[in-house]
mmCIF file of C-alpha atoms and ligand atoms in Angstrom:
data_model
loop_
_atom_site.group_PDB
_atom_site.id
_atom_site.type_symbol
_atom_site.label_atom_id
_atom_site.label_comp_id
_atom_site.label_asym_id
_atom_site.label_seq_id
_atom_site.Cartn_x
_atom_site.Cartn_y
_atom_site.Cartn_z
ATOM 1 C CA UNK V 141 113.989 -26.609 34.477
ATOM 2 C CA UNK V 142 115.508 -27.048 31.073
ATOM 3 C CA UNK V 143 118.469 -29.359 30.838
ATOM 4 C CA UNK V 144 120.418 -26.582 29.113
ATOM 5 C CA UNK V 145 120.364 -24.562 32.340
ATOM 6 C CA UNK V 146 122.763 -27.089 33.937
ATOM 7 C CA UNK V 147 126.040 -25.448 35.069
ATOM 8 C CA UNK V 148 128.296 -27.418 32.689
ATOM 9 C CA UNK V 149 126.593 -25.752 29.728
ATOM 10 C CA UNK V 150 127.451 -22.260 31.018
ATOM 11 C CA UNK V 151 130.391 -22.392 33.370
ATOM 12 C CA UNK V 152 133.829 -23.412 32.079
ATOM 13 C CA UNK V 153 135.040 -24.995 35.343
ATOM 14 C CA UNK V 154 131.805 -27.006 35.628
ATOM 15 C CA UNK V 155 132.184 -28.059 31.984
ATOM 16 C CA UNK V 156 135.660 -29.449 32.665
ATOM 17 C CA UNK V 157 134.429 -31.283 35.767
ATOM 18 C CA UNK V 158 131.597 -32.789 33.721
ATOM 19 C CA UNK V 159 133.898 -34.031 30.952
ATOM 20 C CA UNK V 160 136.474 -35.298 33.454
ATOM 21 C CA UNK V 161 133.790 -37.323 35.248
ATOM 22 C CA UNK V 162 132.777 -38.870 31.914
ATOM 23 C CA UNK V 163 136.261 -39.638 30.547
ATOM 24 C CA UNK V 164 138.142 -40.255 33.787
ATOM 25 C CA UNK V 165 135.726 -42.212 35.998
ATOM 26 C CA UNK V 166 138.654 -43.326 38.165
ATOM 27 C CA UNK V 167 140.491 -40.034 38.282
ATOM 28 C CA UNK V 168 142.824 -38.179 35.893
ATOM 29 C CA UNK V 169 145.042 -40.125 33.492
ATOM 30 C CA UNK V 170 148.109 -38.481 31.930
ATOM 31 C CA UNK V 171 147.719 -38.590 28.115
ATOM 32 C CA UNK V 172 151.491 -38.319 27.679
ATOM 33 C CA UNK V 173 152.707 -41.293 29.739
ATOM 34 C CA UNK V 174 149.485 -43.010 30.835
ATOM 35 C CA UNK V 175 150.311 -42.337 34.469
ATOM 36 C CA UNK V 176 147.576 -42.148 37.099
ATOM 37 C CA UNK V 177 149.647 -41.455 40.213
ATOM 38 C CA UNK V 178 150.974 -38.206 41.579
ATOM 39 C CA UNK V 179 148.838 -36.065 39.312
ATOM 40 C CA UNK V 180 148.175 -32.633 40.715
ATOM 41 C CA UNK V 181 145.598 -30.086 39.703
ATOM 42 C CA UNK V 182 146.934 -26.649 38.842
ATOM 43 C CA UNK V 183 144.844 -23.819 40.178
ATOM 44 C CA UNK V 184 143.467 -21.718 37.338
ATOM 45 C CA UNK V 185 144.815 -18.167 37.272
ATOM 46 C CA UNK V 186 143.538 -15.975 34.441
ATOM 47 C CA UNK V 187 146.089 -13.241 35.180
ATOM 48 C CA UNK V 188 148.973 -15.641 34.664
ATOM 49 C CA UNK V 189 147.070 -17.287 31.790
ATOM 50 C CA UNK V 190 146.746 -20.580 33.653
ATOM 51 C CA UNK V 191 143.775 -22.336 32.086
ATOM 52 C CA UNK V 192 140.861 -24.070 33.749
ATOM 53 C CA UNK V 193 141.189 -27.853 33.920
ATOM 54 C CA UNK V 194 144.973 -28.006 33.860
ATOM 55 C CA UNK V 195 146.849 -30.900 35.520
ATOM 56 C CA UNK V 196 150.494 -31.747 35.979
ATOM 57 C CA UNK V 197 151.793 -35.288 35.861
ATOM 58 C CA UNK V 198 154.319 -36.213 38.584
ATOM 59 C CA UNK V 199 156.220 -38.955 36.712
ATOM 60 C CA UNK V 200 156.630 -37.177 33.342
ATOM 61 C CA UNK V 201 156.230 -33.567 34.543
ATOM 62 C CA UNK V 202 154.020 -32.662 31.571
ATOM 63 C CA UNK V 203 150.841 -30.651 31.757
ATOM 64 C CA UNK V 204 147.505 -31.624 30.273
ATOM 65 C CA UNK V 205 143.758 -31.152 30.349
ATOM 66 C CA UNK V 206 141.030 -33.724 29.717
ATOM 67 C CA UNK V 207 140.782 -32.426 26.117
ATOM 68 C CA UNK V 208 144.301 -33.541 25.135
ATOM 69 C CA UNK V 209 144.226 -36.343 22.578
ATOM 70 C CA UNK V 210 140.516 -35.921 21.830
ATOM 71 C CA UNK V 211 138.621 -34.290 18.958
ATOM 72 C CA UNK V 212 138.015 -31.337 21.298
ATOM 73 C CA UNK V 213 141.721 -30.676 21.785
ATOM 74 C CA UNK V 214 142.167 -27.778 19.393
ATOM 75 C CA UNK V 215 138.569 -26.584 19.261
ATOM 76 C CA UNK V 216 138.473 -22.820 19.341
ATOM 77 C CA UNK V 217 135.385 -22.435 21.489
ATOM 78 C CA UNK V 218 135.026 -22.813 25.257
ATOM 79 C CA UNK V 219 134.252 -26.317 26.458
ATOM 80 C CA UNK V 220 130.851 -25.358 27.884
ATOM 81 C CA UNK V 221 129.734 -24.258 24.396
ATOM 82 C CA UNK V 222 131.129 -27.482 22.956
ATOM 83 C CA UNK V 223 129.010 -29.445 25.443
ATOM 84 C CA UNK V 224 125.950 -27.437 24.427
ATOM 85 C CA UNK V 225 126.656 -28.321 20.798
ATOM 86 C CA UNK V 226 126.960 -32.034 21.639
ATOM 87 C CA UNK V 227 123.705 -31.914 23.578
ATOM 88 C CA UNK V 228 121.868 -30.124 20.758
ATOM 89 C CA UNK V 229 123.111 -32.564 18.122
ATOM 90 C CA UNK V 230 122.222 -35.536 20.297
ATOM 91 C CA UNK V 231 118.746 -34.364 21.236
ATOM 92 C CA UNK V 232 117.402 -33.122 17.895
ATOM 93 C CA UNK V 233 116.015 -35.947 15.853
ATOM 94 C CA UNK V 234 117.159 -34.685 12.458
ATOM 95 C CA UNK V 235 120.283 -32.848 13.555
ATOM 96 C CA UNK V 236 121.006 -29.166 13.804
ATOM 97 C CA UNK V 237 122.463 -26.966 11.084
ATOM 98 C CA UNK V 238 125.689 -24.990 11.432
ATOM 99 C CA UNK V 239 123.580 -21.852 10.935
ATOM 100 C CA UNK V 240 121.380 -22.685 13.909
ATOM 101 C CA UNK V 241 124.389 -23.588 15.995
ATOM 102 C CA UNK V 242 126.174 -20.374 15.014
ATOM 103 C CA UNK V 243 123.200 -18.373 16.311
ATOM 104 C CA UNK V 244 122.639 -20.388 19.496
ATOM 105 C CA UNK V 245 126.289 -20.551 20.571
ATOM 106 C CA UNK V 246 127.098 -17.058 19.315
ATOM 107 C CA UNK V 247 130.164 -18.223 17.436
ATOM 108 C CA UNK V 248 131.167 -17.674 13.807
ATOM 109 C CA UNK V 249 129.459 -19.816 11.203
ATOM 110 C CA UNK V 250 132.735 -21.457 10.176
ATOM 111 C CA UNK V 251 133.491 -22.273 13.790
ATOM 112 C CA UNK V 252 130.053 -23.850 14.212
ATOM 113 C CA UNK V 253 130.577 -25.860 11.019
ATOM 114 C CA UNK V 254 133.860 -27.188 12.282
ATOM 115 C CA UNK V 255 132.498 -27.901 15.772
ATOM 116 C CA UNK V 256 129.781 -30.046 14.186
ATOM 117 C CA UNK V 257 132.329 -32.062 12.248
ATOM 118 C CA UNK V 258 134.341 -32.658 15.420
ATOM 119 C CA UNK V 259 131.231 -33.980 17.106
ATOM 120 C CA UNK V 260 130.372 -36.182 14.116
ATOM 121 C CA UNK V 261 133.850 -37.639 14.387
ATOM 122 C CA UNK V 262 133.128 -38.422 18.049
ATOM 123 C CA UNK V 263 129.892 -40.105 16.963
ATOM 124 C CA UNK V 264 131.679 -42.263 14.397
ATOM 125 C CA UNK V 265 131.448 -45.843 15.490
ATOM 126 C CA UNK V 266 134.650 -47.834 15.315
ATOM 127 C CA UNK V 267 132.543 -51.013 15.379
ATOM 128 C CA UNK V 268 133.900 -53.523 12.939
ATOM 129 C CA UNK V 269 132.273 -56.652 14.330
ATOM 130 C CA UNK V 270 130.225 -58.415 11.669
ATOM 131 C CA UNK V 271 126.483 -57.901 11.911
ATOM 132 C CA UNK V 272 123.922 -60.669 12.071
ATOM 133 C CA UNK V 273 125.882 -63.357 13.908
ATOM 134 C CA UNK V 274 123.953 -66.404 15.198
ATOM 135 C CA UNK V 275 121.642 -66.343 12.194
ATOM 136 C CA UNK V 276 120.240 -62.849 12.647
ATOM 137 C CA UNK V 277 118.624 -60.854 9.858
ATOM 138 C CA UNK V 278 120.588 -58.004 8.276
ATOM 139 C CA UNK V 279 118.748 -55.788 5.815
ATOM 140 C CA UNK V 280 120.823 -54.193 3.052
ATOM 141 C CA UNK V 281 119.694 -51.436 0.744
ATOM 142 C CA UNK V 282 120.950 -48.309 -0.910
ATOM 143 C CA UNK V 283 119.694 -44.787 -1.264
ATOM 144 C CA UNK V 284 120.692 -41.754 -3.305
ATOM 145 C CA UNK V 285 121.164 -38.221 -2.181
ATOM 146 C CA UNK V 286 122.511 -34.882 -3.394
ATOM 147 C CA UNK V 287 124.713 -34.713 -6.435
ATOM 148 C CA UNK V 288 128.041 -36.439 -6.875
ATOM 149 C CA UNK V 289 128.867 -35.343 -10.401
ATOM 150 C CA UNK V 290 127.411 -34.608 -13.805
ATOM 151 C CA UNK V 291 124.071 -33.163 -14.802
ATOM 152 C CA UNK V 292 120.904 -34.548 -13.253
ATOM 153 C CA UNK V 293 118.959 -36.831 -15.532
ATOM 154 C CA UNK V 294 115.325 -37.631 -15.288
ATOM 155 C CA UNK V 295 114.588 -40.752 -13.256
ATOM 156 C CA UNK V 296 118.253 -41.580 -13.030
ATOM 157 C CA UNK V 297 120.511 -41.696 -10.030
ATOM 158 C CA UNK V 298 123.911 -41.837 -11.694
ATOM 159 C CA UNK V 299 124.688 -38.243 -10.781
ATOM 160 C CA UNK V 300 123.717 -38.701 -7.145
ATOM 161 C CA UNK V 301 125.788 -39.746 -4.139
ATOM 162 C CA UNK V 302 125.195 -43.384 -3.300
ATOM 163 C CA UNK V 303 124.766 -44.633 0.242
ATOM 164 C CA UNK V 304 124.684 -48.258 1.320
ATOM 165 C CA UNK V 305 123.194 -49.081 4.717
ATOM 166 C CA UNK V 306 122.870 -52.248 6.732
ATOM 167 C CA UNK V 307 120.542 -52.780 9.674
ATOM 168 C CA UNK V 308 120.780 -55.686 12.052
ATOM 169 C CA UNK V 309 117.167 -56.406 12.880
ATOM 170 C CA UNK V 310 118.046 -58.122 16.204
ATOM 171 C CA UNK V 311 120.378 -55.519 17.688
ATOM 172 C CA UNK V 312 118.563 -52.707 15.841
ATOM 173 C CA UNK V 313 121.876 -51.126 14.872
ATOM 174 C CA UNK V 314 122.540 -49.340 11.584
ATOM 175 C CA UNK V 315 125.807 -49.031 9.695
ATOM 176 C CA UNK V 316 126.012 -46.733 6.672
ATOM 177 C CA UNK V 317 128.658 -45.876 4.131
ATOM 178 C CA UNK V 318 129.168 -43.805 1.025
ATOM 179 C CA UNK V 319 129.891 -45.959 -2.030
ATOM 180 C CA UNK V 320 131.296 -44.868 -5.385
ATOM 181 C CA UNK V 321 128.936 -46.999 -7.420
ATOM 182 C CA UNK V 322 126.614 -49.996 -7.195
ATOM 183 C CA UNK V 323 128.658 -52.323 -9.361
ATOM 184 C CA UNK V 324 128.718 -56.022 -8.547
ATOM 185 C CA UNK V 325 132.423 -55.496 -7.798
ATOM 186 C CA UNK V 326 131.783 -52.746 -5.212
ATOM 187 C CA UNK V 327 128.932 -53.951 -3.015
ATOM 188 C CA UNK V 328 129.853 -57.619 -2.296
ATOM 189 C CA UNK V 329 133.186 -56.871 -0.526
ATOM 190 C CA UNK V 330 131.351 -54.443 1.794
ATOM 191 C CA UNK V 331 128.754 -57.074 2.684
ATOM 192 C CA UNK V 332 131.468 -59.701 3.262
ATOM 193 C CA UNK V 333 133.334 -57.317 5.539
ATOM 194 C CA UNK V 334 130.358 -56.199 7.594
ATOM 195 C CA UNK V 335 128.131 -59.270 7.792
ATOM 196 C CA UNK V 336 128.476 -62.635 9.438
ATOM 197 C CA UNK V 337 128.216 -65.614 7.062
ATOM 198 C CA UNK V 338 125.486 -66.948 9.380
ATOM 199 C CA UNK V 339 123.339 -63.887 8.766
ATOM 200 C CA UNK V 340 120.174 -63.986 6.722
ATOM 201 C CA UNK V 341 120.026 -61.236 4.109
ATOM 202 C CA UNK V 342 116.820 -59.681 2.757
ATOM 203 C CA UNK V 343 117.275 -57.270 -0.170
ATOM 204 C CA UNK V 344 115.447 -56.041 -3.212
ATOM 205 C CA UNK V 345 116.086 -57.625 -6.598
ATOM 206 C CA UNK V 346 119.086 -55.417 -7.474
ATOM 207 C CA UNK V 347 121.735 -57.310 -9.408
ATOM 208 C CA UNK V 348 124.607 -56.444 -7.075
ATOM 209 C CA UNK V 349 123.123 -58.618 -4.294
ATOM 210 C CA UNK V 350 122.435 -61.712 -6.385
ATOM 211 C CA UNK V 351 125.739 -63.568 -6.319
ATOM 212 C CA UNK V 352 127.052 -62.403 -2.979
ATOM 213 C CA UNK V 353 123.693 -63.267 -1.397
ATOM 214 C CA UNK V 354 124.513 -66.966 -1.860
ATOM 215 C CA UNK V 355 127.441 -66.630 0.554
ATOM 216 C CA UNK V 356 125.112 -65.988 3.499
ATOM 217 C CA UNK V 357 122.843 -68.379 5.392
ATOM 218 C CA UNK V 358 119.869 -67.145 3.408
ATOM 219 C CA UNK V 359 119.101 -64.492 0.832
ATOM 220 C CA UNK V 360 115.461 -63.472 0.525
ATOM 221 C CA UNK V 361 114.443 -61.153 -2.302
ATOM 222 C CA UNK V 362 111.478 -58.821 -2.532
ATOM 223 C CA UNK V 363 110.777 -57.503 -6.010
ATOM 224 C CA UNK V 364 110.256 -53.797 -5.496
ATOM 225 C CA UNK V 365 109.929 -53.371 -9.278
ATOM 226 C CA UNK V 366 106.796 -55.495 -9.095
ATOM 227 C CA UNK V 367 105.519 -53.699 -5.993
ATOM 228 C CA UNK V 368 106.319 -56.642 -3.802
ATOM 229 C CA UNK V 369 107.515 -55.314 -0.434
ATOM 230 C CA UNK V 370 106.978 -57.943 2.242
ATOM 231 C CA UNK V 371 107.155 -61.710 2.001
ATOM 232 C CA UNK V 372 107.112 -63.044 5.556
ATOM 233 C CA UNK V 373 110.360 -61.933 7.143
ATOM 234 C CA UNK V 374 111.788 -60.822 3.834
ATOM 235 C CA UNK V 375 111.596 -57.031 3.546
ATOM 236 C CA UNK V 376 113.763 -53.939 3.876
ATOM 237 C CA UNK V 377 111.199 -51.838 5.733
ATOM 238 C CA UNK V 378 113.421 -51.196 8.764
ATOM 239 C CA UNK V 379 115.960 -49.618 6.429
ATOM 240 C CA UNK V 380 113.268 -47.648 4.596
ATOM 241 C CA UNK V 381 112.359 -46.111 7.963
ATOM 242 C CA UNK V 382 115.995 -45.249 8.610
ATOM 243 C CA UNK V 383 116.454 -43.717 5.154
ATOM 244 C CA UNK V 384 113.385 -41.545 5.618
ATOM 245 C CA UNK V 385 114.799 -39.978 8.828
ATOM 246 C CA UNK V 386 118.168 -39.531 7.118
ATOM 247 C CA UNK V 387 116.681 -37.908 4.016
ATOM 248 C CA UNK V 388 114.342 -35.621 5.923
ATOM 249 C CA UNK V 389 117.301 -34.511 8.026
ATOM 250 C CA UNK V 390 119.596 -33.973 5.064
ATOM 251 C CA UNK V 391 116.965 -32.045 3.091
ATOM 252 C CA UNK V 392 115.403 -30.117 5.929
ATOM 253 C CA UNK V 393 118.380 -29.341 8.123
ATOM 254 C CA UNK V 394 121.648 -29.697 6.245
ATOM 255 C CA UNK V 395 120.542 -28.945 2.673
ATOM 256 C CA UNK V 396 124.001 -29.032 1.113
ATOM 257 C CA UNK V 397 126.531 -31.725 1.552
ATOM 258 C CA UNK V 398 129.381 -32.741 -0.671
ATOM 259 C CA UNK V 399 130.409 -36.331 -1.194
ATOM 260 C CA UNK V 400 133.641 -35.665 0.691
ATOM 261 C CA UNK V 401 131.770 -34.953 3.937
ATOM 262 C CA UNK V 402 128.746 -37.218 3.649
ATOM 263 C CA UNK V 403 130.327 -40.077 5.622
ATOM 264 C CA UNK V 404 130.432 -37.803 8.684
ATOM 265 C CA UNK V 405 126.742 -36.952 8.366
ATOM 266 C CA UNK V 406 126.028 -40.668 8.048
ATOM 267 C CA UNK V 407 128.000 -41.264 11.255
ATOM 268 C CA UNK V 408 125.755 -38.705 12.947
ATOM 269 C CA UNK V 409 122.512 -40.305 11.734
ATOM 270 C CA UNK V 410 123.771 -43.819 12.512
ATOM 271 C CA UNK V 411 124.768 -42.631 15.994
ATOM 272 C CA UNK V 412 121.382 -41.137 16.835
ATOM 273 C CA UNK V 413 119.618 -44.196 15.416
ATOM 274 C CA UNK V 414 121.836 -46.627 17.332
ATOM 275 C CA UNK V 415 121.399 -44.702 20.591
ATOM 276 C CA UNK V 416 117.720 -43.899 20.274
ATOM 277 C CA UNK V 417 114.976 -43.723 22.867
ATOM 278 C CA UNK V 418 113.301 -46.894 21.598
ATOM 279 C CA UNK V 419 116.472 -48.721 22.677
ATOM 280 C CA UNK V 420 116.268 -47.211 26.148
ATOM 281 C CA UNK V 421 118.822 -44.452 25.543
ATOM 282 C CA UNK V 422 117.610 -41.043 26.725
ATOM 283 C CA UNK V 423 119.036 -37.643 25.714
ATOM 284 C CA UNK V 424 121.368 -37.479 28.701
ATOM 285 C CA UNK V 425 122.969 -40.882 28.113
ATOM 286 C CA UNK V 426 123.121 -40.228 24.377
ATOM 287 C CA UNK V 427 125.153 -37.075 25.027
ATOM 288 C CA UNK V 428 127.381 -39.052 27.396
ATOM 289 C CA UNK V 429 127.890 -41.775 24.787
ATOM 290 C CA UNK V 430 128.899 -39.140 22.231
ATOM 291 C CA UNK V 431 131.394 -37.676 24.695
ATOM 292 C CA UNK V 432 132.945 -41.098 25.258
ATOM 293 C CA UNK V 433 133.612 -41.151 21.507
ATOM 294 C CA UNK V 434 135.856 -38.076 21.529
ATOM 295 C CA UNK V 435 138.781 -40.110 22.859
ATOM 296 C CA UNK V 436 141.454 -41.355 20.523
ATOM 297 C CA UNK V 437 140.141 -39.490 17.504
ATOM 298 C CA UNK V 438 141.573 -36.345 16.075
ATOM 299 C CA UNK V 439 140.176 -34.092 13.439
ATOM 300 C CA UNK V 440 142.317 -31.387 11.939
ATOM 301 C CA UNK V 441 141.614 -28.714 9.404
ATOM 302 C CA UNK V 442 143.555 -30.765 6.872
ATOM 303 C CA UNK V 443 141.502 -33.927 7.292
ATOM 304 C CA UNK V 444 138.198 -32.140 6.801
ATOM 305 C CA UNK V 445 139.363 -30.946 3.398
ATOM 306 C CA UNK V 446 138.084 -27.448 3.951
ATOM 307 C CA UNK V 447 139.153 -24.233 5.743
HETATM 308 ZN ZN1 ZN A 253 152.687 -38.259 32.453
#
């Protein structure tokens, strides 16, 4: 039996029960006043336009569903289709395009596009704790993708969008961000913000790592320009592996992405990488982890800069 045949992917009431179980493990919580007592379920009644999943709070008398205050709140598709979308994005290694999603869910392309961005927002990790504490190794490297501005030049990357990624080799977690440039004034503050001073830092010989590297417990350099890739523990091969999944996904599945939206795609690739099977996270728990991320984040048409 395919996992997609589960009731919560097809039946709206089952979908609400599924999401409630994930977000309210101890019972419903009023998003308006935080109350947990005297909350009553309102029986759905399509004739009187009473929606599925509606509750009324005793203390503040307001109504709510489990979607209030989450990135799903104003989504224009039924919750069971939203759950299908989350499952599909969590279980496909390189992601799933809005075109595919539009066909599978039988919703408009624009709706599918927006649904995907909501889910990416849920996948965005609010983790700010510095990586590589207790002397761990944090690889840092950058990659280039798409086109940021200007005409493409041969063997140059100035026109491309620049991405900086860090991987903590102990916890096997990735953190990626879009950067405007690779100047020595841009990269060091990001490393200082995201890495513990006790961390050991392997990088290539790029100039923007040279000075800031001295601020960490150790800075090992491999000279990629001289085809030197591994010197003992000093290498950026874990990141190379990550970049290859990211690039294959971006080229094969998403194809076009503007600089304004790339950080959301990075959140998606970081999420799948950080919740991958090799770390003991299966498809079902990955979907659950993504659902836990819908709380406390909102995404509106304005903040996506499109539509
Ligand atoms: Zn209340």
